Coordinates of C-alpha atoms in Angstrom, one line a residue:
M1 CA 86.9 78.6 -63.2
A2 CA 85.9 74.9 -63.1
E3 CA 84.5 73.3 -60.4
A4 CA 86.9 70.0 -57.7
T5 CA 85.0 67.8 -57.5
I6 CA 85.2 64.3 -55.2
E7 CA 85.4 60.8 -57.2
L8 CA 84.8 58.6 -54.3
P9 CA 86.2 54.8 -54.8
P10 CA 83.5 52.2 -56.4
P11 CA 82.0 50.5 -53.3
F12 CA 82.9 46.6 -53.3
Q13 CA 83.3 44.2 -50.7
V14 CA 86.8 41.8 -49.1
P15 CA 86.5 38.5 -48.3
E16 CA 85.7 37.1 -45.1
V17 CA 89.1 36.4 -44.0
F18 CA 89.5 40.4 -43.5
R19 CA 89.0 42.3 -40.1
D20 CA 88.5 45.3 -39.4
I21 CA 91.3 47.6 -37.9
D22 CA 89.5 50.0 -35.4
F23 CA 91.0 53.6 -35.1
T24 CA 88.9 55.1 -32.6
V25 CA 91.0 52.4 -30.3
S26 CA 94.9 52.3 -29.4
A27 CA 96.5 50.4 -31.4
E28 CA 98.0 48.1 -28.9
E29 CA 94.2 47.7 -28.2
N30 CA 94.1 46.8 -31.8
T31 CA 97.5 44.0 -31.2
N32 CA 95.7 42.7 -28.6
K33 CA 92.2 42.7 -30.0
L34 CA 94.9 40.8 -33.2
L35 CA 96.6 38.5 -30.4
D36 CA 93.9 37.2 -29.2
E37 CA 92.2 36.4 -33.0
L38 CA 95.2 34.5 -33.8
T39 CA 96.5 31.9 -31.0
A40 CA 92.2 30.7 -30.9
I41 CA 92.9 29.5 -34.3
D42 CA 93.3 26.1 -34.9
P43 CA 96.0 25.2 -35.5
R44 CA 98.1 27.8 -32.9
P45 CA 99.8 29.4 -36.3
S46 CA 103.4 29.4 -34.8
D47 CA 104.5 32.0 -32.7
E48 CA 106.9 33.4 -36.1
E49 CA 103.4 33.7 -38.0
I50 CA 101.9 35.5 -34.5
A51 CA 105.1 38.4 -34.3
H52 CA 104.9 38.8 -38.8
A53 CA 100.8 39.4 -38.6
V54 CA 101.6 41.4 -35.3
L55 CA 104.1 43.7 -36.8
A56 CA 102.8 44.2 -40.8
Q57 CA 99.7 44.8 -38.8
Q58 CA 101.1 47.8 -36.8
T59 CA 103.4 49.8 -38.9
I60 CA 99.7 49.2 -41.3
Y61 CA 98.4 50.7 -38.5
E62 CA 100.8 53.7 -38.4
M63 CA 100.9 54.3 -41.4
L64 CA 97.3 54.6 -42.0
A65 CA 97.1 55.8 -39.0
A66 CA 99.5 58.7 -39.9
A67 CA 97.9 59.3 -43.1
G68 CA 94.7 60.3 -41.6
A69 CA 92.8 57.3 -42.6
V70 CA 89.2 56.1 -40.9
T71 CA 88.9 52.8 -41.9
R72 CA 91.0 49.3 -42.2
A73 CA 91.6 45.9 -43.1
S74 CA 93.6 42.7 -42.8
C75 CA 93.8 39.3 -43.6
S76 CA 94.2 36.9 -40.7
P77 CA 95.3 33.5 -41.3
G78 CA 93.1 30.4 -41.0
P79 CA 94.2 26.9 -40.3
A80 CA 96.8 25.8 -41.9
R81 CA 96.4 23.8 -45.7
A82 CA 98.2 20.9 -46.6
K83 CA 100.4 21.4 -49.0
P84 CA 100.4 19.6 -52.8
A85 CA 103.0 16.8 -52.7
P86 CA 105.4 17.3 -55.0
S87 CA 104.7 16.7 -59.1
S88 CA 106.8 13.6 -60.3
P89 CA 109.5 14.5 -63.3
R90 CA 108.0 13.7 -66.7

């Protein structure tokens, strides 16, 4: 009988805009940390953008915690970039 083996994922790095979600603390503590980070961004994201980020993180936290995850990262938005000017028709 063949022995069972465990294949580990290859090591990787994530961009700096990703931040850890700490599964050793509550979802509320992670949400408060995210709110502090988002409201410190200049220019500040809109209330709608903040609400979306919080809801997304809470959903990720709950789903991954229920699946037994021990680590996870999410993306925090940075300052808004200028939108490119629309190109003129040719």
